[in-house]
Tab-separated table of C-alpha atoms and ligand atoms in Angstrom:
chain	number	residue	atom	x	y	z
A	1	UNK	CA	15.216	71.735	75.506
A	2	UNK	CA	13.301	72.346	78.737
A	3	UNK	CA	14.088	69.895	81.523
A	4	UNK	CA	11.202	67.580	82.390
A	5	UNK	CA	10.694	67.428	86.137
A	6	UNK	CA	8.334	66.014	88.728
A	7	UNK	CA	8.116	68.182	91.856
A	8	UNK	CA	7.437	66.036	94.929
A	9	UNK	CA	6.487	68.530	97.616
A	10	UNK	CA	4.679	69.431	100.830
A	11	UNK	CA	3.534	73.044	100.301
A	12	UNK	CA	4.644	74.866	102.464
A	13	UNK	CA	5.600	78.495	101.804
A	14	UNK	CA	8.891	77.717	100.096
A	15	UNK	CA	7.452	74.724	98.222
A	16	UNK	CA	4.904	77.144	96.757
A	17	UNK	CA	7.726	79.368	95.500
A	18	UNK	CA	9.441	76.289	94.016
A	19	UNK	CA	6.237	75.488	92.119
A	20	UNK	CA	6.045	79.043	90.771
A	21	UNK	CA	9.691	79.054	89.695
A	22	UNK	CA	9.133	75.792	87.818
A	23	UNK	CA	5.909	77.082	86.244
A	24	UNK	CA	7.299	80.459	85.209
A	25	UNK	CA	10.674	79.463	83.770
A	26	UNK	CA	10.880	78.340	80.144
A	27	UNK	CA	13.747	75.935	80.825
A	28	UNK	CA	11.568	73.790	83.071
A	29	UNK	CA	8.748	71.521	81.933
A	30	UNK	CA	6.766	70.659	85.071
A	31	UNK	CA	5.145	67.306	84.236
A	32	UNK	CA	3.364	66.994	87.554
A	33	UNK	CA	3.283	67.898	91.201
A	34	UNK	CA	3.146	65.025	93.686
A	35	UNK	CA	2.443	65.601	97.354
A	36	UNK	CA	3.728	64.107	100.580
A	37	UNK	CA	2.749	64.511	104.212
A	38	UNK	CA	5.427	66.738	105.754
A	39	UNK	CA	5.041	70.415	106.611
A	40	UNK	CA	1.381	69.588	107.138
A	41	UNK	CA	-0.855	66.565	106.657
A	42	UNK	CA	-1.196	65.071	103.180
A	43	UNK	CA	-4.737	66.375	102.878
A	44	UNK	CA	-3.677	69.949	103.622
A	45	UNK	CA	-0.550	70.057	101.459
A	46	UNK	CA	-2.424	68.529	98.529
A	47	UNK	CA	-5.091	71.202	98.830
A	48	UNK	CA	-2.317	73.793	98.976
A	49	UNK	CA	-0.660	72.494	95.796
A	50	UNK	CA	-3.977	72.762	93.954
A	51	UNK	CA	-4.610	76.221	95.404
A	52	UNK	CA	-1.198	77.524	94.320
A	53	UNK	CA	-1.857	76.338	90.757
A	54	UNK	CA	-5.257	78.038	90.926
A	55	UNK	CA	-3.660	81.278	92.105
A	56	UNK	CA	-1.183	81.035	89.222
A	57	UNK	CA	-4.062	80.447	86.786
A	58	UNK	CA	-2.531	77.185	85.605
A	59	UNK	CA	-4.764	74.153	85.067
A	60	UNK	CA	-2.536	71.967	82.916
A	61	UNK	CA	-0.257	70.493	85.572
A	62	UNK	CA	-1.572	67.307	87.225
A	63	UNK	CA	-1.417	66.956	91.007
A	64	UNK	CA	-1.217	63.473	92.548
A	65	UNK	CA	-1.463	62.818	96.271
A	66	UNK	CA	1.098	60.476	97.785
A	67	UNK	CA	1.885	58.948	101.157
A	68	UNK	CA	0.311	60.298	104.314
A	69	UNK	CA	3.335	59.615	106.444
A	70	UNK	CA	6.812	58.109	106.744
A	71	UNK	CA	7.800	54.491	106.061
A	72	UNK	CA	8.440	53.585	109.696
A	73	UNK	CA	7.831	56.564	111.961
A	74	UNK	CA	4.908	58.756	112.932
A	75	UNK	CA	4.490	61.893	110.813
A	76	UNK	CA	5.855	65.022	112.440
A	77	UNK	CA	4.542	68.240	110.843
A	78	UNK	CA	5.858	71.828	111.093
A	79	UNK	CA	2.872	74.013	112.100
A	80	UNK	CA	5.207	76.375	113.966
A	81	UNK	CA	6.816	77.345	110.668
A	82	UNK	CA	4.025	76.973	108.095
A	83	UNK	CA	0.932	77.403	110.271
A	84	UNK	CA	-2.176	75.304	110.734
A	85	UNK	CA	-3.009	75.183	107.020
A	86	UNK	CA	0.595	74.670	105.884
A	87	UNK	CA	0.266	77.929	103.916
A	88	UNK	CA	-0.850	80.383	106.582
A	89	UNK	CA	-0.830	84.102	105.815
A	90	UNK	CA	-2.754	84.125	102.522
A	91	UNK	CA	-6.358	83.677	101.455
A	92	UNK	CA	-6.128	80.570	99.321
A	93	UNK	CA	-8.383	80.405	96.275
A	94	UNK	CA	-10.726	77.422	96.006
A	95	UNK	CA	-9.145	74.983	93.547
A	96	UNK	CA	-11.161	74.231	90.417
A	97	UNK	CA	-8.784	71.423	89.489
A	98	UNK	CA	-8.967	68.038	91.252
A	99	UNK	CA	-6.211	65.544	92.000
A	100	UNK	CA	-5.507	62.940	89.310
A	101	UNK	CA	-6.817	60.006	91.309
A	102	UNK	CA	-3.539	58.207	90.611
A	103	UNK	CA	-1.290	57.698	93.654
A	104	UNK	CA	1.847	59.844	93.556
A	105	UNK	CA	4.072	56.755	93.693
A	106	UNK	CA	2.394	55.402	90.554
A	107	UNK	CA	2.479	58.812	88.865
A	108	UNK	CA	6.231	58.946	89.467
A	109	UNK	CA	6.819	55.388	88.239
A	110	UNK	CA	4.566	55.669	85.180
A	111	UNK	CA	6.012	59.022	84.122
A	112	UNK	CA	9.564	57.673	84.313
A	113	UNK	CA	8.726	54.390	82.554
A	114	UNK	CA	6.687	56.102	79.802
A	115	UNK	CA	9.424	58.592	78.914
A	116	UNK	CA	12.807	58.003	77.292
A	117	UNK	CA	15.493	56.882	79.768
A	118	UNK	CA	17.577	59.774	81.051
A	119	UNK	CA	14.933	62.444	80.493
A	120	UNK	CA	13.087	62.775	83.816
A	121	UNK	CA	14.455	64.644	86.835
A	122	UNK	CA	12.922	64.102	90.275
A	123	UNK	CA	12.791	67.179	92.482
A	124	UNK	CA	11.784	66.292	96.044
A	125	UNK	CA	11.220	69.231	98.395
A	126	UNK	CA	9.618	67.320	101.272
A	127	UNK	CA	10.227	64.035	103.119
A	128	UNK	CA	11.437	61.336	100.712
A	129	UNK	CA	8.722	58.730	101.389
A	130	UNK	CA	7.120	58.757	97.912
A	131	UNK	CA	10.485	58.503	96.181
A	132	UNK	CA	11.618	55.587	98.348
A	133	UNK	CA	8.296	53.806	97.778
A	134	UNK	CA	8.677	54.281	94.022
A	135	UNK	CA	12.205	52.815	94.125
A	136	UNK	CA	10.955	49.761	95.997
A	137	UNK	CA	7.891	49.286	93.782
A	138	UNK	CA	9.702	49.730	90.455
A	139	UNK	CA	13.501	49.492	90.834
A	140	UNK	CA	13.967	50.143	87.106
A	141	UNK	CA	13.293	53.826	87.729
A	142	UNK	CA	16.739	54.142	89.338
A	143	UNK	CA	18.611	53.658	86.070
A	144	UNK	CA	16.027	55.544	83.978
A	145	UNK	CA	15.916	58.788	85.962
A	146	UNK	CA	18.237	61.549	84.765
A	147	UNK	CA	18.957	62.765	88.288
A	148	UNK	CA	17.446	63.474	91.700
A	149	UNK	CA	17.824	67.076	92.893
A	150	UNK	CA	16.455	67.370	96.399
A	151	UNK	CA	16.131	69.999	99.096
A	152	UNK	CA	17.145	68.400	102.334
A	153	UNK	CA	19.917	67.711	104.749
A	154	UNK	CA	22.769	69.804	105.998
A	155	UNK	CA	26.490	69.238	105.811
A	156	UNK	CA	27.345	71.466	108.766
A	157	UNK	CA	23.841	72.662	109.798
A	158	UNK	CA	20.578	71.308	111.222
A	159	UNK	CA	17.141	72.854	111.706
A	160	UNK	CA	15.044	70.020	113.197
A	161	UNK	CA	17.787	68.909	115.560
A	162	UNK	CA	21.319	70.104	116.138
A	163	UNK	CA	22.498	68.032	113.178
A	164	UNK	CA	19.395	67.078	111.152
A	165	UNK	CA	17.218	68.890	108.642
A	166	UNK	CA	13.404	68.505	108.653
A	167	UNK	CA	12.824	66.691	105.319
A	168	UNK	CA	15.403	64.036	106.149
A	169	UNK	CA	14.604	63.743	109.849
A	170	UNK	CA	10.865	63.202	109.243
A	171	UNK	CA	11.584	60.055	107.217
A	172	UNK	CA	15.226	58.999	107.592
A	173	UNK	CA	14.541	55.441	106.385
A	174	UNK	CA	13.151	56.816	103.111
A	175	UNK	CA	16.141	59.137	102.799
A	176	UNK	CA	18.397	56.127	103.348
A	177	UNK	CA	16.789	54.376	100.378
A	178	UNK	CA	17.072	57.448	98.153
A	179	UNK	CA	20.708	58.261	98.970
A	180	UNK	CA	21.791	54.628	98.623
A	181	UNK	CA	20.163	53.967	95.250
A	182	UNK	CA	22.895	54.321	92.608
A	183	UNK	CA	21.319	57.254	90.713
A	184	UNK	CA	22.864	60.726	90.654
A	185	UNK	CA	21.715	62.611	93.750
A	186	UNK	CA	22.293	66.333	94.193
A	187	UNK	CA	21.543	67.467	97.727
A	188	UNK	CA	20.637	71.145	98.141
A	189	UNK	CA	21.239	71.385	101.889
A	190	UNK	CA	20.546	74.004	104.535
A	191	UNK	CA	24.141	75.214	104.117
A	192	UNK	CA	23.051	76.487	100.683
A	193	UNK	CA	19.415	77.397	101.311
A	194	UNK	CA	20.253	79.529	104.351
A	195	UNK	CA	21.862	81.895	101.828
A	196	UNK	CA	18.539	82.272	99.934
A	197	UNK	CA	17.179	84.849	102.376
A	198	UNK	CA	14.142	86.879	101.417
A	199	UNK	CA	15.242	90.334	102.557
A	200	UNK	CA	12.643	93.138	102.640
A	201	UNK	CA	14.314	94.593	99.539
A	202	UNK	CA	13.975	91.350	97.559
A	203	UNK	CA	10.393	91.022	98.719
A	204	UNK	CA	9.582	94.596	97.620
A	205	UNK	CA	11.143	93.800	94.280
A	206	UNK	CA	8.719	90.887	93.851
A	207	UNK	CA	5.768	92.897	95.155
A	208	UNK	CA	6.574	95.644	92.614
A	209	UNK	CA	5.666	93.288	89.754
A	210	UNK	CA	2.197	94.437	90.731
A	211	UNK	CA	0.147	91.328	89.920
A	212	UNK	CA	-2.182	89.438	92.279
A	213	UNK	CA	0.340	86.585	92.169
A	214	UNK	CA	3.243	88.815	93.224
A	215	UNK	CA	1.134	90.072	96.130
A	216	UNK	CA	0.302	86.462	97.046
A	217	UNK	CA	4.006	85.592	97.187
A	218	UNK	CA	4.743	88.717	99.216
A	219	UNK	CA	2.067	87.753	101.758
A	220	UNK	CA	3.558	84.256	101.983
A	221	UNK	CA	6.924	85.855	102.701
A	222	UNK	CA	5.411	88.110	105.407
A	223	UNK	CA	4.187	85.036	107.253
A	224	UNK	CA	7.409	83.095	106.664
A	225	UNK	CA	9.458	86.033	107.976
A	226	UNK	CA	7.362	86.207	111.140
A	227	UNK	CA	7.403	82.464	111.862
A	228	UNK	CA	11.111	82.122	111.082
A	229	UNK	CA	11.860	85.012	113.426
A	230	UNK	CA	9.795	83.466	116.219
A	231	UNK	CA	10.854	79.835	115.780
A	232	UNK	CA	14.317	79.849	114.307
A	233	UNK	CA	15.807	83.186	115.293
A	234	UNK	CA	16.225	84.428	111.716
A	235	UNK	CA	15.797	88.072	110.646
A	236	UNK	CA	14.897	87.155	107.046
A	237	UNK	CA	13.437	83.772	106.082
A	238	UNK	CA	15.467	81.307	104.000
A	239	UNK	CA	13.422	80.207	100.994
A	240	UNK	CA	14.755	76.673	100.663
A	241	UNK	CA	12.834	74.737	98.058
A	242	UNK	CA	13.143	76.876	94.883
A	243	UNK	CA	16.926	76.453	95.143
A	244	UNK	CA	16.437	72.960	93.665
A	245	UNK	CA	14.654	74.330	90.595
A	246	UNK	CA	17.165	77.174	90.281
A	247	UNK	CA	19.965	74.609	90.143
A	248	UNK	CA	18.232	72.872	87.237
A	249	UNK	CA	17.650	76.144	85.393
A	250	UNK	CA	21.247	77.282	85.788
A	251	UNK	CA	23.674	75.054	87.703
A	252	UNK	CA	26.339	77.754	87.456
A	253	UNK	CA	24.591	79.804	90.159
A	254	UNK	CA	25.872	77.289	92.737
A	255	UNK	CA	29.138	75.624	93.559
A	256	UNK	CA	28.918	71.863	93.866
A	257	UNK	CA	31.044	69.413	95.800
A	258	UNK	CA	31.110	65.676	95.207
A	259	UNK	CA	31.157	63.572	98.377
A	260	UNK	CA	29.789	60.284	99.657
A	261	UNK	CA	26.630	61.080	101.668
A	262	UNK	CA	24.726	58.622	103.846
A	263	UNK	CA	21.855	58.942	106.308
A	264	UNK	CA	21.968	58.266	110.026
A	265	UNK	CA	18.907	56.233	111.060
A	266	UNK	CA	19.907	55.022	114.528
A	267	UNK	CA	21.739	57.695	116.520
A	268	UNK	CA	20.122	58.904	119.743
A	269	UNK	CA	21.234	62.460	118.996
A	270	UNK	CA	21.917	62.271	115.273
A	271	UNK	CA	18.973	60.508	113.619
A	272	UNK	CA	18.275	62.080	110.239
A	273	UNK	CA	21.759	63.509	109.881
A	274	UNK	CA	23.163	63.601	106.353
A	275	UNK	CA	26.699	62.360	106.920
A	276	UNK	CA	29.026	63.662	104.192
A	277	UNK	CA	32.481	62.117	104.094
A	278	UNK	CA	34.792	65.040	103.389
A	279	UNK	CA	38.045	63.375	104.400
A	280	UNK	CA	39.398	62.901	100.903
A	281	UNK	CA	38.498	63.689	97.291
A	282	UNK	CA	35.369	61.728	96.370
A	283	UNK	CA	35.988	58.371	94.679
A	284	UNK	CA	35.408	58.265	90.901
A	285	UNK	CA	32.181	56.272	91.259
A	286	UNK	CA	30.649	58.655	93.826
A	287	UNK	CA	27.013	59.320	92.841
A	288	UNK	CA	26.189	61.964	95.456
A	289	UNK	CA	27.052	65.652	95.578
A	290	UNK	CA	25.907	68.756	97.420
A	291	UNK	CA	25.628	72.463	96.722
A	292	UNK	CA	27.467	74.845	99.011
A	293	UNK	CA	27.564	78.389	97.649
A	294	UNK	CA	24.702	80.337	96.040
A	295	UNK	CA	24.827	83.386	93.788
A	296	UNK	CA	22.028	85.035	95.756
A	297	UNK	CA	21.289	87.904	93.351
A	298	UNK	CA	20.909	85.633	90.340
A	299	UNK	CA	18.725	83.266	92.374
A	300	UNK	CA	16.263	86.012	93.318
A	301	UNK	CA	16.291	87.334	89.751
A	302	UNK	CA	15.113	83.900	88.554
A	303	UNK	CA	12.329	83.881	91.157
A	304	UNK	CA	11.292	87.431	90.264
A	305	UNK	CA	11.261	86.738	86.526
A	306	UNK	CA	9.219	83.546	86.923
A	307	UNK	CA	6.529	85.332	88.922
A	308	UNK	CA	6.484	88.110	86.333
A	309	UNK	CA	6.194	85.582	83.475
A	310	UNK	CA	3.224	83.839	85.079
A	311	UNK	CA	1.550	87.203	85.616
A	312	UNK	CA	1.793	87.758	81.885
A	313	UNK	CA	-0.249	84.635	81.250
A	314	UNK	CA	2.638	82.477	80.067
A	315	UNK	CA	1.196	79.414	78.336
A	316	UNK	CA	2.662	76.202	79.714
K	401	PIR	C1	11.209	74.656	106.633
K	401	PIR	C2	10.677	73.378	106.540
K	401	PIR	C3	10.487	72.647	107.695
K	401	PIR	C4	10.872	73.155	108.914
K	401	PIR	C5	11.443	74.423	108.998
K	401	PIR	N1	11.888	74.915	110.196
K	401	PIR	C6	11.587	75.175	107.846
K	401	PIR	C7	10.394	72.691	105.225
K	401	PIR	C8	10.607	73.472	103.935
K	401	PIR	O1	9.464	73.361	103.089
K	401	PIR	C9	11.814	72.824	103.260
K	401	PIR	O2	11.460	71.896	102.258
K	401	PIR	C10	12.502	72.044	104.338
K	401	PIR	N2	11.352	71.570	105.132
K	401	PIR	C11	13.533	72.820	105.128
K	401	PIR	O3	13.943	72.115	106.255
K	402	CA	CA1	9.208	71.565	101.557
């Protein structure tokens, strides 16, 4: 049975790849894409989500726009990494599909409440504002969700400060709500996603599929490589967000460690840090875990195959 997921994202070059992996893999049933202000403004990332679906030729996945900015703080975007549009480096098609008109928070709540308990997985790949809002508006979702598998945080690494990762640092109060709700949370942190590097060889492998979509992805990677080299000192860009979907397709491609994880919201130097307590084996009731080692070849094979499947007009 395919896993039913909602992808809550801020596309974003790597968010776009996460969408394509979810769309092109038969083990994933993408019930909807919800958007959140993050890499760029809500307006821009929502347009990008619709444009990526258009590029993939898929018009059956609803897109719902969510919160413009964090619960407490001002929105901080990442134009240095993702450009002015949030998806710089490609000519985006004009979307023919429109947003649902339902707020993302309500789409999330209604989808969870309308489905059997234990069947819906939330996959956040941006700041956690929509998810926190949904928890506060309808607390029953916490016990009904199967699990939350999110890209964010770092156990020993930061990218938006010395110790904090962007998605968590943009809205640490929301992250605090999400990590402290008693549902199962799997954190796919920078420690893991920095292994998912798009080398020129992996990119050529995707490009060699030879479809307009594979070329689109390759152009996204060209831009991501350039901006990651200029801003973050990387040779090849880490493609963070599809690691969440890959975990759901095949958890055996990662190693997982259980540990209590909480969010720093007050530190002068450490705000947005995901603090994992590694001092002892996790207590039996620990509901948080993180991924730490990736089988890189199998990960890129999943991405490649998904893009190939969509090119073949896979009906989903
Ligand atoms: C990536 C992101 C933000 C900043 C940088 N430097 C790189 C976005 C990605 O979309 C991903 O979800 C997460 N935030 C990685 O920090
Ligand atoms: Ca993202």
